[in-house]
Amino acid sequence: MTGLAALLLTAAQPAATPLPPAPAEAAPPVLRAGTPVLTRTLDRLSSRDARQGDRFRIAVVRPVLVQGLVVIPAGAAGYGEVRRVVEKGMMGKSGRLDIVPLFVEVAGARILLDGEAAGRGEDNVAPVALGWPLVGSGLGFISGTHAVIPAGTDLPARIHADLPLRRPD
């Protein structure tokens, strides 16, 4: 009978009100892969003297924000790399220079970047093609120009991979 009395006493008590859910902790901010980062070259590059693998300096043009916080400040320094060099050639062929942003450094941490850009010299193919029948093979020695990417050239980039961030204390 004691079990029945306990059951009746429990049934007579009002149901407990559920506790409100604990506030969910805000998810930590994340700098997402693909976030655009506008960088600018700080060095002049030319297909005359650049070699594949050469590094050059870049700087961030505009700050990158995540949830209102500046994650990458304007002016943050980094590096890019020369990926491909094609020297100017005979028959009016121009030079070509392919470059990519590699990373920027913020508070001692490297943030990897993706992107690409190309510079191309001017072809001189038209004078060779038009003059060939009149002058002959002597025009084959006309060459194109070297590709030049001046310092201060915009180099669009994007964040390579998701990067979890810590909120400042």
Backbone as CSV, one residue per row, in Angstrom:
resi,resn,N_x,N_y,N_z,CA_x,CA_y,CA_z,C_x,C_y,C_z
1,MET,0.801,-1.184,0.000,0.000,0.000,0.000,0.852,1.259,0.000
2,THR,2.019,1.147,0.486,2.883,2.318,0.516,3.170,2.784,-0.911
3,GLY,3.362,1.874,-1.852,3.635,2.247,-3.241,2.457,2.979,-3.845
4,LEU,1.220,2.548,-3.508,0.026,3.203,-4.040,-0.107,4.602,-3.480
5,ALA,0.218,4.802,-2.188,0.136,6.127,-1.577,1.141,7.067,-2.234
6,ALA,2.342,6.562,-2.547,3.354,7.408,-3.179,2.914,7.798,-4.581
7,LEU,2.279,6.872,-5.282,1.798,7.152,-6.629,0.727,8.211,-6.597
8,LEU,-0.199,8.121,-5.600,-1.263,9.114,-5.498,-0.692,10.488,-5.133
9,LEU,0.284,10.506,-4.214,0.876,11.783,-3.834,1.580,12.435,-5.024
10,THR,2.266,11.653,-5.838,2.971,12.190,-7.003,1.968,12.720,-8.007
11,ALA,0.868,12.026,-8.229,-0.136,12.436,-9.199,-0.834,13.702,-8.751
12,ALA,-0.944,13.930,-7.441,-1.643,15.098,-6.942,-0.800,16.365,-7.054
13,GLN,0.520,16.238,-7.162,1.364,17.430,-7.258,1.286,18.001,-8.679
14,PRO,1.329,19.323,-8.763,1.276,19.902,-10.118,2.540,19.537,-10.891
15,ALA,2.392,19.428,-12.178,3.538,19.083,-13.036,4.585,20.191,-12.965
16,ALA,5.811,19.769,-12.905,6.904,20.744,-12.852,6.997,21.471,-14.188
17,THR,7.208,22.769,-14.117,7.340,23.528,-15.359,8.738,23.297,-15.918
18,PRO,8.815,23.082,-17.190,10.138,22.814,-17.776,11.020,24.052,-17.653
19,LEU,12.293,23.806,-17.436,13.249,24.895,-17.340,13.501,25.472,-18.728
20,PRO,13.689,26.767,-18.793,14.000,27.325,-20.119,15.350,26.775,-20.584
21,PRO,15.497,26.585,-21.885,16.755,26.025,-22.379,17.914,26.968,-22.054
22,ALA,19.034,26.371,-21.769,20.225,27.166,-21.485,20.587,27.943,-22.741
23,PRO,21.000,29.185,-22.556,21.335,29.945,-23.759,22.461,29.256,-24.521
24,ALA,22.228,29.101,-25.804,23.243,28.440,-26.641,24.428,29.377,-26.786
25,GLU,25.597,28.807,-26.627,26.784,29.621,-26.813,26.878,29.983,-28.286
26,ALA,27.217,31.230,-28.525,27.358,31.670,-29.914,28.482,30.863,-30.555
27,ALA,28.210,30.407,-31.756,29.238,29.648,-32.480,30.438,30.558,-32.699
28,PRO,31.628,30.018,-32.579,32.800,30.866,-32.801,32.806,31.376,-34.242
29,PRO,33.261,32.595,-34.445,33.293,33.117,-35.820,34.284,32.328,-36.671
30,VAL,33.992,32.273,-37.956,34.846,31.536,-38.894,35.104,32.413,-40.114
31,LEU,36.363,32.520,-40.488,36.727,33.160,-41.740,36.575,32.080,-42.808
32,ARG,35.575,32.227,-43.645,35.196,31.174,-44.599,36.098,31.122,-45.830
33,ALA,36.342,29.909,-46.286,37.063,29.705,-47.547,36.311,30.429,-48.649
34,GLY,37.026,31.070,-49.522,36.404,31.787,-50.628,36.106,33.244,-50.330
35,THR,36.283,33.675,-49.075,36.061,35.081,-48.742,37.028,35.930,-49.565
36,PRO,36.516,36.955,-50.270,37.414,37.771,-51.090,38.357,38.634,-50.252
37,VAL,39.582,38.761,-50.739,40.606,39.603,-50.123,41.285,40.346,-51.271
38,LEU,41.188,41.675,-51.273,41.851,42.431,-52.330,43.257,42.780,-51.869
39,THR,44.239,42.284,-52.621,45.636,42.593,-52.320,46.204,43.405,-53.474
40,ARG,47.372,43.964,-53.242,48.046,44.772,-54.256,49.531,44.414,-54.236
41,THR,50.127,44.321,-55.426,51.555,44.025,-55.509,52.353,45.240,-55.032
42,LEU,53.464,44.981,-54.363,54.340,46.061,-53.907,55.629,46.119,-54.716
43,ASP,55.856,45.117,-55.550,57.078,45.045,-56.354,56.713,45.012,-57.833
44,ARG,57.598,45.574,-58.674,57.440,45.498,-60.125,57.936,44.124,-60.568
45,LEU,57.187,43.485,-61.446,57.554,42.161,-61.956,57.651,42.225,-63.472
46,SER,58.618,41.535,-64.040,58.801,41.524,-65.485,59.226,40.133,-65.940
47,SER,58.738,39.729,-67.101,59.150,38.430,-67.655,60.618,38.466,-68.077
48,ARG,61.233,39.631,-68.107,62.660,39.741,-68.443,63.526,39.109,-67.351
49,ASP,63.170,39.364,-66.070,64.045,38.899,-64.998,63.362,38.016,-63.952
50,ALA,62.059,37.879,-63.987,61.366,37.013,-63.024,61.587,35.550,-63.401
51,ARG,61.617,34.709,-62.394,61.750,33.265,-62.595,60.641,32.557,-61.835
52,GLN,60.235,31.413,-62.331,59.211,30.618,-61.662,59.654,30.353,-60.225
53,GLY,58.745,30.581,-59.273,59.052,30.355,-57.868,59.499,31.605,-57.130
54,ASP,59.836,32.681,-57.865,60.206,33.937,-57.199,59.028,34.432,-56.364
55,ARG,59.341,34.992,-55.214,58.300,35.581,-54.360,58.357,37.092,-54.452
56,PHE,57.199,37.712,-54.266,57.100,39.168,-54.282,56.149,39.594,-53.165
57,ARG,56.288,40.843,-52.756,55.492,41.349,-51.633,54.116,41.812,-52.088
58,ILE,53.121,41.575,-51.226,51.761,42.074,-51.443,51.271,42.711,-50.148
59,ALA,50.209,43.517,-50.250,49.566,44.107,-49.075,48.062,44.091,-49.290
60,VAL,47.325,43.944,-48.206,45.858,43.946,-48.257,45.380,45.387,-48.452
61,VAL,44.437,45.586,-49.375,43.946,46.921,-49.699,42.808,47.339,-48.768
62,ARG,41.841,46.449,-48.552,40.685,46.752,-47.696,40.604,45.728,-46.575
63,PRO,40.164,46.145,-45.381,40.073,45.183,-44.275,39.043,44.090,-44.576
64,VAL,39.281,42.920,-44.012,38.339,41.800,-44.133,37.659,41.652,-42.777
65,LEU,36.321,41.663,-42.782,35.533,41.608,-41.548,34.782,40.292,-41.433
66,VAL,34.656,39.801,-40.203,33.817,38.645,-39.898,33.004,39.025,-38.667
67,GLN,31.683,39.015,-38.806,30.770,39.382,-37.725,31.157,40.724,-37.115
68,GLY,31.492,41.675,-37.962,31.819,43.017,-37.516,33.219,43.198,-36.951
69,LEU,33.993,42.133,-36.885,35.353,42.216,-36.351,36.355,42.252,-37.503
70,VAL,37.357,43.113,-37.404,38.409,43.153,-38.414,39.320,41.949,-38.191
71,VAL,39.345,41.071,-39.164,40.152,39.858,-39.081,41.490,40.056,-39.808
72,ILE,41.424,40.714,-40.958,42.635,41.038,-41.716,42.600,42.547,-41.960
73,PRO,43.481,43.296,-41.326,43.454,44.742,-41.495,44.029,45.180,-42.841
74,ALA,43.579,46.339,-43.316,44.196,46.929,-44.508,45.667,47.147,-44.196
75,GLY,46.504,46.876,-45.178,47.935,47.046,-44.991,48.654,45.792,-44.521
76,ALA,47.890,44.741,-44.159,48.542,43.496,-43.735,49.461,43.014,-44.857
77,ALA,50.671,42.641,-44.494,51.680,42.249,-45.482,51.615,40.754,-45.769
78,GLY,52.027,40.407,-46.967,52.083,39.002,-47.347,52.967,38.828,-48.558
79,TYR,52.851,37.652,-49.161,53.669,37.330,-50.323,52.856,36.634,-51.392
80,GLY,53.285,36.840,-52.626,52.768,36.127,-53.772,53.927,35.397,-54.425
81,GLU,53.602,34.636,-55.469,54.638,33.844,-56.136,54.445,33.886,-57.642
82,VAL,55.565,33.901,-58.357,55.540,33.797,-59.812,55.351,32.325,-60.149
83,ARG,54.266,31.999,-60.830,53.984,30.602,-61.175,54.504,30.216,-62.546
84,ARG,54.491,31.179,-63.481,54.902,30.836,-64.846,55.482,32.070,-65.521
85,VAL,56.563,31.865,-66.239,57.187,32.950,-66.990,57.384,32.469,-68.423
86,VAL,56.902,33.251,-69.366,57.173,32.995,-70.776,57.877,34.242,-71.286
87,GLU,59.117,34.083,-71.712,59.874,35.228,-72.214,59.369,35.617,-73.590
88,LYS,59.605,36.874,-73.946,59.212,37.317,-75.290,59.958,36.473,-76.309
89,GLY,59.378,36.362,-77.488,59.987,35.498,-78.488,60.046,36.134,-79.854
90,MET,60.542,35.349,-80.776,60.656,35.791,-82.165,59.276,35.821,-82.808
91,MET,59.229,36.386,-83.963,57.988,36.480,-84.739,56.925,37.291,-84.002
92,GLY,57.362,38.213,-83.147,56.429,39.117,-82.486,55.731,38.555,-81.268
93,LYS,56.174,37.390,-80.785,55.514,36.750,-79.639,55.841,37.515,-78.354
94,SER,54.791,37.867,-77.600,54.985,38.635,-76.370,55.312,37.719,-75.194
95,GLY,55.848,38.324,-74.138,56.102,37.591,-72.907,54.830,37.460,-72.092
96,ARG,54.874,36.574,-71.104,53.720,36.351,-70.236,54.230,36.037,-68.835
97,LEU,53.459,36.487,-67.839,53.841,36.314,-66.449,52.587,35.959,-65.663
98,ASP,52.556,34.776,-65.055,51.422,34.351,-64.232,51.833,34.408,-62.770
99,ILE,51.039,35.098,-61.952,51.365,35.245,-60.533,50.169,34.841,-59.679
100,VAL,50.451,34.443,-58.448,49.385,34.062,-57.511,49.700,34.649,-56.126
101,PRO,48.653,35.030,-55.379,48.880,35.413,-53.984,49.066,34.145,-53.159
102,LEU,49.985,34.146,-52.200,50.219,32.969,-51.361,49.587,33.106,-49.976
103,PHE,49.945,34.174,-49.264,49.456,34.339,-47.894,49.628,35.779,-47.435
104,VAL,48.877,36.128,-46.372,49.105,37.364,-45.634,49.362,36.969,-44.187
105,GLU,50.086,37.815,-43.477,50.393,37.537,-42.075,49.647,38.518,-41.186
106,VAL,48.970,37.968,-40.167,48.240,38.779,-39.202,48.590,38.261,-37.816
107,ALA,49.112,39.125,-36.988,49.479,38.769,-35.605,50.352,37.518,-35.563
108,GLY,51.271,37.405,-36.489,52.201,36.281,-36.507,51.657,35.009,-37.140
109,ALA,50.411,35.027,-37.578,49.810,33.836,-38.205,49.698,34.051,-39.716
110,ARG,49.969,33.010,-40.490,49.808,33.062,-41.943,48.407,32.630,-42.313
111,ILE,47.766,33.436,-43.135,46.448,33.103,-43.665,46.640,32.820,-45.146
112,LEU,46.410,31.558,-45.547,46.657,31.135,-46.926,45.610,31.711,-47.869
113,LEU,46.059,32.066,-49.067,45.201,32.672,-50.082,45.221,31.858,-51.363
114,ASP,44.194,32.031,-52.167,44.108,31.489,-53.528,43.852,32.658,-54.466
115,GLY,44.109,32.460,-55.731,43.835,33.473,-56.743,44.888,33.395,-57.820
116,GLU,44.728,34.206,-58.847,45.720,34.240,-59.904,45.543,35.485,-60.742
117,ALA,46.605,35.871,-61.387,46.584,37.002,-62.313,47.668,36.761,-63.348
118,ALA,47.532,37.429,-64.455,48.522,37.273,-65.524,48.813,38.631,-66.134
119,GLY,50.051,38.796,-66.519,50.449,39.978,-67.267,50.980,39.522,-68.606
120,ARG,50.741,40.317,-69.622,51.182,39.918,-70.949,51.740,41.138,-71.671
121,GLY,52.855,40.927,-72.335,53.426,42.004,-73.143,52.622,42.173,-74.422
122,GLU,53.033,43.135,-75.244,52.321,43.380,-76.499,52.929,42.543,-77.612
123,ASP,52.030,41.935,-78.393,52.478,41.174,-79.557,52.855,42.143,-80.676
124,ASN,53.796,41.745,-81.481,54.143,42.478,-82.703,53.931,41.566,-83.899
125,VAL,52.874,40.765,-83.839,52.609,39.784,-84.880,52.123,40.460,-86.157
126,ALA,51.324,41.515,-86.055,50.760,42.160,-87.250,51.852,42.664,-88.193
127,PRO,52.872,43.390,-87.716,53.901,43.830,-88.664,54.623,42.660,-89.324
128,VAL,54.831,41.585,-88.589,55.512,40.418,-89.161,54.641,39.789,-90.232
129,ALA,53.356,39.582,-89.915,52.450,38.923,-90.857,52.248,39.769,-92.112
130,LEU,52.102,41.083,-91.936,51.852,41.946,-93.095,53.111,42.158,-93.936
131,GLY,54.248,42.220,-93.292,55.481,42.514,-94.031,56.183,41.311,-94.602
132,TRP,55.835,40.125,-94.144,56.519,38.903,-94.570,56.575,38.756,-96.097
133,PRO,55.448,38.924,-96.807,55.515,38.738,-98.269,56.410,39.769,-98.957
134,LEU,56.531,40.963,-98.375,57.302,42.018,-99.024,58.798,41.938,-98.724
135,VAL,59.146,41.667,-97.484,60.540,41.728,-97.069,61.146,40.344,-96.906
136,GLY,60.340,39.372,-96.532,60.850,38.029,-96.366,61.165,37.697,-94.926
137,SER,62.030,36.701,-94.751,62.268,36.142,-93.437,62.988,37.082,-92.476
138,GLY,63.498,38.209,-92.930,64.160,39.155,-92.039,63.240,39.669,-90.948
139,LEU,61.959,39.685,-91.190,60.998,40.168,-90.182,60.812,39.163,-89.061
140,GLY,61.299,37.958,-89.217,61.178,36.959,-88.160,61.944,37.345,-86.908
141,PHE,62.852,38.325,-87.053,63.637,38.753,-85.896,62.939,39.822,-85.066
142,ILE,61.777,40.280,-85.491,61.005,41.219,-84.680,60.436,40.436,-83.507
143,SER,60.636,40.971,-82.320,60.139,40.248,-81.140,59.039,41.043,-80.460
144,GLY,58.318,40.357,-79.616,57.285,41.005,-78.818,57.927,41.725,-77.644
145,THR,57.118,42.134,-76.703,57.636,42.845,-75.528,57.540,41.939,-74.303
146,HIS,58.316,42.292,-73.288,58.253,41.556,-72.029,56.948,41.884,-71.318
147,ALA,56.425,40.914,-70.596,55.252,41.164,-69.744,55.732,41.914,-68.514
148,VAL,54.996,42.946,-68.115,55.344,43.723,-66.933,54.103,43.878,-66.075
149,ILE,54.257,43.582,-64.795,53.198,43.835,-63.813,53.763,44.891,-62.869
150,PRO,53.265,46.131,-62.984,53.836,47.199,-62.158,53.493,47.043,-60.682
151,ALA,54.328,47.618,-59.824,53.992,47.702,-58.399,52.686,48.475,-58.292
152,GLY,51.839,48.073,-57.368,50.549,48.736,-57.208,49.428,48.107,-58.012
153,THR,49.695,46.969,-58.648,48.661,46.264,-59.415,47.763,45.476,-58.469
154,ASP,46.439,45.644,-58.619,45.500,44.873,-57.796,45.623,43.391,-58.115
155,LEU,45.618,42.585,-57.063,45.726,41.136,-57.198,44.606,40.523,-56.349
156,PRO,43.432,40.283,-56.953,42.320,39.714,-56.187,42.682,38.329,-55.660
157,ALA,42.263,38.063,-54.440,42.547,36.777,-53.801,41.303,36.342,-53.043
158,ARG,41.368,35.138,-52.497,40.292,34.631,-51.634,40.932,33.716,-50.596
159,ILE,40.240,33.567,-49.486,40.744,32.729,-48.403,40.766,31.279,-48.883
160,HIS,41.860,30.582,-48.604,42.059,29.204,-49.086,41.171,28.191,-48.363
161,ALA,41.085,28.265,-47.036,40.330,27.268,-46.259,39.673,27.953,-45.061
162,ASP,38.593,27.338,-44.553,37.932,27.873,-43.363,38.951,28.027,-42.233
163,LEU,38.818,29.129,-41.505,39.736,29.413,-40.417,38.930,29.834,-39.190
164,PRO,38.786,28.934,-38.182,38.057,29.315,-36.965,38.787,30.442,-36.247
165,LEU,38.025,31.345,-35.677,38.602,32.514,-35.005,38.240,32.517,-33.541
166,ARG,39.027,33.205,-32.724,38.706,33.404,-31.316,38.214,34.821,-31.147
167,ARG,37.189,34.982,-30.344,36.712,36.328,-30.027,37.692,36.968,-29.048
168,PRO,37.926,38.273,-29.211,38.808,38.926,-28.240,38.153,38.942,-26.859
169,ASP,38.949,38.781,-25.813,38.405,38.755,-24.448,38.064,40.137,-23.951
